[in-house]
Tab-separated table of C-alpha atoms in Angstrom:
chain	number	residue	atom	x	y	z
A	1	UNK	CA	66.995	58.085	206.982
A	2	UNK	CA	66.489	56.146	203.841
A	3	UNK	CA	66.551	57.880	200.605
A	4	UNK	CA	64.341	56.230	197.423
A	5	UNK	CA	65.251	58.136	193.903
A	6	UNK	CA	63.783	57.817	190.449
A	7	UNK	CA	65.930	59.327	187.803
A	8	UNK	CA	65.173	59.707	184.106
A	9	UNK	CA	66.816	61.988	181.580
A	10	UNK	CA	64.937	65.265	182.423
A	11	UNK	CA	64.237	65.084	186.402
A	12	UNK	CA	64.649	63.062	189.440
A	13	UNK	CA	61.970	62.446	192.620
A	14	UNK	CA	63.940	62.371	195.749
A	15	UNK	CA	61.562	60.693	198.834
A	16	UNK	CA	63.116	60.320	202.382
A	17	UNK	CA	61.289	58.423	204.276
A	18	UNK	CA	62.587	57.453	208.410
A	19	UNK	CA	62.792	54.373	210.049
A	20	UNK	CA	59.477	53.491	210.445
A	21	UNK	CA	58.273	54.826	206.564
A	22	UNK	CA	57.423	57.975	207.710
A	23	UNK	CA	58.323	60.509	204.293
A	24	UNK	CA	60.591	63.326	205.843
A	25	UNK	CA	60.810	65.052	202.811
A	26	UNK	CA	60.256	64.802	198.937
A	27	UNK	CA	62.038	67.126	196.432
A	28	UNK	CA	63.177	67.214	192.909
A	29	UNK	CA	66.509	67.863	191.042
A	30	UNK	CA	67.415	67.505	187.234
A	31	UNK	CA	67.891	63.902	185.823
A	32	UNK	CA	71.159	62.247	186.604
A	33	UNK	CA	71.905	60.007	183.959
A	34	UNK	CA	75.468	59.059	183.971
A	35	UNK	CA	75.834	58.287	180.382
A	36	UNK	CA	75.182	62.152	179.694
A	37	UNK	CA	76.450	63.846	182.519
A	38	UNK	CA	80.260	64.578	184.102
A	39	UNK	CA	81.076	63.975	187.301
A	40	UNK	CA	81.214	67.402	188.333
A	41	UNK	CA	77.592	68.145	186.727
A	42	UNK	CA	75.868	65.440	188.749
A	43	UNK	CA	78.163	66.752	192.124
A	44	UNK	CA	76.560	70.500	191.501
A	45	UNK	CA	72.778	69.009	190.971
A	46	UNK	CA	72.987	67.532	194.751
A	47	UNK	CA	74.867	70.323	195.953
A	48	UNK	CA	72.515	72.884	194.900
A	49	UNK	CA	69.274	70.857	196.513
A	50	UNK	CA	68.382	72.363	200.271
A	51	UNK	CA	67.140	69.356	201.098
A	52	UNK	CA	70.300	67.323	200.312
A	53	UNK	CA	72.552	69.325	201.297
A	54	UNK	CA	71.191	69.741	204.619
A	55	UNK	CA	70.738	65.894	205.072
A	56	UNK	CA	72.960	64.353	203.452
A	57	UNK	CA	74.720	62.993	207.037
A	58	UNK	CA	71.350	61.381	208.031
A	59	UNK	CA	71.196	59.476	205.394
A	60	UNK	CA	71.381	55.491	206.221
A	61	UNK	CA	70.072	54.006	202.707
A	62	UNK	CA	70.323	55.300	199.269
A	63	UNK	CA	68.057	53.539	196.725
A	64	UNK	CA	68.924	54.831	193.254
A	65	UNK	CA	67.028	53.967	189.833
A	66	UNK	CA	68.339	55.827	186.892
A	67	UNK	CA	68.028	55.928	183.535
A	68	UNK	CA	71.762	55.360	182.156
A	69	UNK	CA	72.206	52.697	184.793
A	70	UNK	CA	72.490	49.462	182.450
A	71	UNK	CA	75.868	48.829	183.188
A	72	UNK	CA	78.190	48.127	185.912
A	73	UNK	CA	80.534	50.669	184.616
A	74	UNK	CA	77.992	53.780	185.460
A	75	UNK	CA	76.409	52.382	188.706
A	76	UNK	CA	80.397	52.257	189.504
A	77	UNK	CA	80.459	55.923	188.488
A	78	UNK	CA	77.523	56.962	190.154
A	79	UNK	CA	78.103	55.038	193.633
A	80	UNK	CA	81.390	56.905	194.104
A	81	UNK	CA	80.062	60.156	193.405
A	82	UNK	CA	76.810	59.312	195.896
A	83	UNK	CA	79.399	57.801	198.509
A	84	UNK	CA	81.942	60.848	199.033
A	85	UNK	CA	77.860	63.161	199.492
A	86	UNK	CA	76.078	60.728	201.587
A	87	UNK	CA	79.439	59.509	203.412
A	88	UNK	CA	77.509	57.413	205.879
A	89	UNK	CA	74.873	55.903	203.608
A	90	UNK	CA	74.959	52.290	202.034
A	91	UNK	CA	74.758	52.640	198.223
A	92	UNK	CA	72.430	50.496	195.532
A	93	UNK	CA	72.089	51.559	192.370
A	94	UNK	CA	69.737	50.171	189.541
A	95	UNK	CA	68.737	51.089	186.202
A	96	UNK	CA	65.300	52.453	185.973
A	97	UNK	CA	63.655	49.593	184.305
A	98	UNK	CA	63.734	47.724	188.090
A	99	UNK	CA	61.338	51.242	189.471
A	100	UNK	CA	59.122	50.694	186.619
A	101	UNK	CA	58.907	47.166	187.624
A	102	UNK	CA	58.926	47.798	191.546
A	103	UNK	CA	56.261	50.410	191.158
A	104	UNK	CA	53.291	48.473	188.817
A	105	UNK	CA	54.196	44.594	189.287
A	106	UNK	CA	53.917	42.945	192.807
A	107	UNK	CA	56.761	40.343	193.273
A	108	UNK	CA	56.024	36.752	191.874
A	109	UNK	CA	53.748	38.118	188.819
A	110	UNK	CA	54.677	37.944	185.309
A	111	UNK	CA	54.558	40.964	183.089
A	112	UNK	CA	55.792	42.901	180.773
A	113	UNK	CA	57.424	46.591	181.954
A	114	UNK	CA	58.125	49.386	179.536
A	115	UNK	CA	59.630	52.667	180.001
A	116	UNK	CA	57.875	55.941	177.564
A	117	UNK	CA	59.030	59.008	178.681
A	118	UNK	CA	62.517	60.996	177.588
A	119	UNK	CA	63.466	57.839	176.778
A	120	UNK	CA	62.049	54.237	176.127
A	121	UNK	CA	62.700	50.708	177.439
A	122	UNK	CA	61.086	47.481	177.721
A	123	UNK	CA	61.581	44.162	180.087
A	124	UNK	CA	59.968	40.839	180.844
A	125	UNK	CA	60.014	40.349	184.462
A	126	UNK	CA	58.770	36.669	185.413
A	127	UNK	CA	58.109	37.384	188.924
A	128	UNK	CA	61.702	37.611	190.521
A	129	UNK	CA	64.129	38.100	187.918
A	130	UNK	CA	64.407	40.988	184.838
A	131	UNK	CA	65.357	39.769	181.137
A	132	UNK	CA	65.719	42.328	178.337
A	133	UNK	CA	65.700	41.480	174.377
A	134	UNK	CA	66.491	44.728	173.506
A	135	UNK	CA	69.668	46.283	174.731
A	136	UNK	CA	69.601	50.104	174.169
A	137	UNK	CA	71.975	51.971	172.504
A	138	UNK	CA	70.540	55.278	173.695
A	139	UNK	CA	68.290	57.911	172.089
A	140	UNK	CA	70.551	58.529	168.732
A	141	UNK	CA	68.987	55.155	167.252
A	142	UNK	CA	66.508	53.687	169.918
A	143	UNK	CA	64.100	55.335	172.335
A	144	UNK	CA	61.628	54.287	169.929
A	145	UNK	CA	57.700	55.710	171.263
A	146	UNK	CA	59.963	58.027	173.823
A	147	UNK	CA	59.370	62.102	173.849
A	148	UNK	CA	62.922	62.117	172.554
A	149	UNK	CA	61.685	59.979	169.314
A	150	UNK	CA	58.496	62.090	168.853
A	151	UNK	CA	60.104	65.731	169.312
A	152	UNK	CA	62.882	64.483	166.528
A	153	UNK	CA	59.903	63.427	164.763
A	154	UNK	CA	58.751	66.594	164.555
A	155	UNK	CA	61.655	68.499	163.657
A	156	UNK	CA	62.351	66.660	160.787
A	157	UNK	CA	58.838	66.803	159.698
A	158	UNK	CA	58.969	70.584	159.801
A	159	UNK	CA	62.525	71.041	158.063
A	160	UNK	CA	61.467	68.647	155.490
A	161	UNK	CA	58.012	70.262	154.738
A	162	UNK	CA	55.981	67.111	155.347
A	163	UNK	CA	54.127	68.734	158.281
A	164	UNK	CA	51.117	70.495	157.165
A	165	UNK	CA	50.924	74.060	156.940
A	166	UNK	CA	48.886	75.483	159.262
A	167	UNK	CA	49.977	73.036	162.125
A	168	UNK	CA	53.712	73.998	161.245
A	169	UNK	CA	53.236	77.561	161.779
A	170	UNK	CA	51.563	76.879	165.116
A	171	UNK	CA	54.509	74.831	165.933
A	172	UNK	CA	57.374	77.471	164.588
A	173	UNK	CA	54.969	79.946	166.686
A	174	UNK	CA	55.738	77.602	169.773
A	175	UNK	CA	59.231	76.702	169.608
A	176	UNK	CA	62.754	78.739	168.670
A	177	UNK	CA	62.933	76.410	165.511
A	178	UNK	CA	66.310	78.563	164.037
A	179	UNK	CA	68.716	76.153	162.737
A	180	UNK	CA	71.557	77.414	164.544
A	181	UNK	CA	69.291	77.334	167.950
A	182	UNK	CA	68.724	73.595	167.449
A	183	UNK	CA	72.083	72.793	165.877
A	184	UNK	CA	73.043	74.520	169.298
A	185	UNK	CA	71.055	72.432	171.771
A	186	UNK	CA	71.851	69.379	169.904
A	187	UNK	CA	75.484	68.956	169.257
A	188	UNK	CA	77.075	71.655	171.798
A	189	UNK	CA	74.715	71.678	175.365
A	190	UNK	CA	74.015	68.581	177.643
A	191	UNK	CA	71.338	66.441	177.935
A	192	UNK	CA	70.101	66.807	173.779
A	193	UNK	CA	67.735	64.219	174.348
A	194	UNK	CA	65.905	65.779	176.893
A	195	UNK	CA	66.075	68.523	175.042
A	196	UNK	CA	64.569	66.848	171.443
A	197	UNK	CA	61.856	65.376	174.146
A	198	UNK	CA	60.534	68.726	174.945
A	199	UNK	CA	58.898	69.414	171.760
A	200	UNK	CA	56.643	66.065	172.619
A	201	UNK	CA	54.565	68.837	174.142
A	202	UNK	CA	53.143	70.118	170.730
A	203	UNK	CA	52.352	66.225	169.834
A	204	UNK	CA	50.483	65.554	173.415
A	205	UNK	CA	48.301	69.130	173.120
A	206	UNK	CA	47.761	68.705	169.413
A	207	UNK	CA	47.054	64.969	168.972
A	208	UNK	CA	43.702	65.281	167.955
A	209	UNK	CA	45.391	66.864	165.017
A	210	UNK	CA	44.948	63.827	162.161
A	211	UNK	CA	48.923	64.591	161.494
A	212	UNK	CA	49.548	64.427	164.759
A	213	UNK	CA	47.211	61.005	165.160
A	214	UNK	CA	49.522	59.313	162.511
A	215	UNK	CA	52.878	60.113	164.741
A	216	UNK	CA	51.832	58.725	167.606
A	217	UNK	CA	49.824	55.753	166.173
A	218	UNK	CA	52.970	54.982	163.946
A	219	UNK	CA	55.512	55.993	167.125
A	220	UNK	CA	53.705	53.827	169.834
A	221	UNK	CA	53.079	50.857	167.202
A	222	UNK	CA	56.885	51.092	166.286
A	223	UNK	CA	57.520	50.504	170.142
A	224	UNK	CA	55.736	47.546	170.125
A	225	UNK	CA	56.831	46.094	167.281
A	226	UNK	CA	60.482	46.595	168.155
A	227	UNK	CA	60.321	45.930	171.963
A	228	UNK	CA	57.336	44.106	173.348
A	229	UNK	CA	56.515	41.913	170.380
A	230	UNK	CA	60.283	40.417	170.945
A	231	UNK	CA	58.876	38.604	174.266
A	232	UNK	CA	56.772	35.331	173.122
A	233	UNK	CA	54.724	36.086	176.423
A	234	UNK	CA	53.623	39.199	174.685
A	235	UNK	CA	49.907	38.763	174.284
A	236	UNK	CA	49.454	36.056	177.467
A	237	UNK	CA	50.779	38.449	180.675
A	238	UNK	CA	49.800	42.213	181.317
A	239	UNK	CA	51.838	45.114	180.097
A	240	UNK	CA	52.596	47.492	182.265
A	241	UNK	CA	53.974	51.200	181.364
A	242	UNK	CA	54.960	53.926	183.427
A	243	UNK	CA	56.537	57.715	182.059
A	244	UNK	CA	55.147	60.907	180.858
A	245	UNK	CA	54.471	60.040	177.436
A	246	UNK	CA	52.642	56.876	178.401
A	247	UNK	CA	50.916	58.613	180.755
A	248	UNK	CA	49.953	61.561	178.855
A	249	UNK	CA	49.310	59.443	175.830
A	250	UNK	CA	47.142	56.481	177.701
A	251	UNK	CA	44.167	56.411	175.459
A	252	UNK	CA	46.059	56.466	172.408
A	253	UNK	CA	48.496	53.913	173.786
A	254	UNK	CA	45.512	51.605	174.826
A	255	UNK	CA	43.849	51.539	171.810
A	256	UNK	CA	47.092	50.341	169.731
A	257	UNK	CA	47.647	47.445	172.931
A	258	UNK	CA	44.417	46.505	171.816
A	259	UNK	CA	44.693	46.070	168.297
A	260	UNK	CA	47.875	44.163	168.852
A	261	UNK	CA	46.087	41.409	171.272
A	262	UNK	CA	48.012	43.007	174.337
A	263	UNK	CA	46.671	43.108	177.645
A	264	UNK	CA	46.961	46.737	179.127
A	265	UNK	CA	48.269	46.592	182.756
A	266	UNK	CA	49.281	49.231	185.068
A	267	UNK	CA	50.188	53.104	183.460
A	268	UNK	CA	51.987	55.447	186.156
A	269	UNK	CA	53.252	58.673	184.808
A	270	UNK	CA	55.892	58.827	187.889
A	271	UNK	CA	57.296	55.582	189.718
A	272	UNK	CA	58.173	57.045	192.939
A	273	UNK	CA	55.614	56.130	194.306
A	274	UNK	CA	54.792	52.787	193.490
A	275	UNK	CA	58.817	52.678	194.964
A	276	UNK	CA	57.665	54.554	197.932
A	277	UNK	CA	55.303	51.463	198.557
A	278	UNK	CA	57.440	49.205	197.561
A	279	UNK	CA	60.042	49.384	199.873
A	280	UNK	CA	57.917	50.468	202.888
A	281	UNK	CA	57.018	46.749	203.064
A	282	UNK	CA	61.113	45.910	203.164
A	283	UNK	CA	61.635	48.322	206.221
């Protein structure tokens, strides 16, 4: 059984798929990014899946792309932790940038891959091999365009009384906006990032809001300023984006591609299953 995951901050797609392609079964567990997460916090995530727990001996092949993968030092810590659960599988682990390539560029074609959902990322990929300007430093001061960037957006917005007033009563109406409740989720809980991303929601249901049109215009023209516009390719080879906030966002996101000269490529809101596809043809 071969086992094809795609991990980002807030969830991860599981897809087994047998020997001949055939998908066995697909579930779903929290992200497991290893630059967040203890040991013992990932171990309870597989544990607690039916699926995995149940197959974990069957499994041949694990394909892993996470976010929190970039360097050898967590694909070290996440291979151990996958090779005492799935004690008979072979272990490869990648950073998330290669599903988002895998899943909207077809090998030997140029383009330009970003990441826009928790968290952001952008590569060139020239057809074979992956080259990065940019090298994150996680969502603190980076993740520009991400729902991480947006939701802290927000917050600050609302605590500084620059968002307007009817929209910011909607939005305290939404959300437990308490100081100590944030202050909470922020500096004392796991995953804050994911956390700051869930407040994205407002922005995506509200963006025809003219507040909420400035944040995302400024947002997604900040990404592109900061991370594509880095590649002198930028405006000759498609750009391709896959995440929830790209997804969710498309229209908006086209229209600033547009006024920057870019050439819109391929949006996927999950890469599983360009992956899926992907390495059926390797089987």
């Amino acid at each position: 059984m071969i086992l094809i995951v795609d991990s980002g901050a807030t969830k991860a797609d599981w897809i087994a798929l047998d020997e001949k392609g055939n998908e066995v079964f697909m579930t779903q567990t929290l992200g497991l990014s290893p630059e967040v997460l203890t040991r013992e916090v990932i171990e309870d995530r597989l544990a607690n899946n039916f699926e995995l727990s149940k197959n974990r001996n069957k499994v041949s092949r694990l394909y892993f792309y996470g976010a929190g993968c970039g360097t050898e030092r967590m694909k070290k810590f996440l291979r151990n932790i996958f090779k005492a659960f799935f004690n008979k599988a072979k272990i490869e682990v990648k950073e998330d940038t290669y599903a988002a390539i895998y899943s909207t560029t077809k090998i030997g074609h140029q383009g330009i891959v970003c990441i826009l959902g928790t968290g952001s990322n952008c590569s060139y990929y020239d057809g074979h091999q992956l080259f990065q300007k940019v090298i994150s430093l996680g969502y603190i001061p980076m993740d520009d365009g991400s729902g991480n960037f947006f939701g802290r957006k927000l917050i600050r917005d609302y605590y500084f009384h620059k968002m307007p007033q009817a929209l910011g009563l909607k939005f305290a109406s939404e959300y437990n906006l308490d100081p100590d409740v944030i202050k909470e989720n922020l500096y004392k809980q796991p995953n804050p990032n994911t956390y700051l991303a869930t407040f994205a929601r407002f922005l995506i249901e509200n963006k025809d809001h003219p507040y909420c049109k400035g944040v995302i215009d400024k947002g997604l023209q900040q990404f592109v300023n900061n991370y594509i516009m880095q590649f002198e390719l930028a405006t000759k080879v498609p750009v391709h984006f896959v995440g929830s906030i790209a997804w969710f966002l498309r229209e908006e996101l086209k229209m600033v591609l547009e006024r920057n000269d870019l050439i819109t490529g391929v949006i996927r809101q999950r890469p599983i299953d360009g992956l899926v596809e992907f390495h059926k043809q390797t089987i």
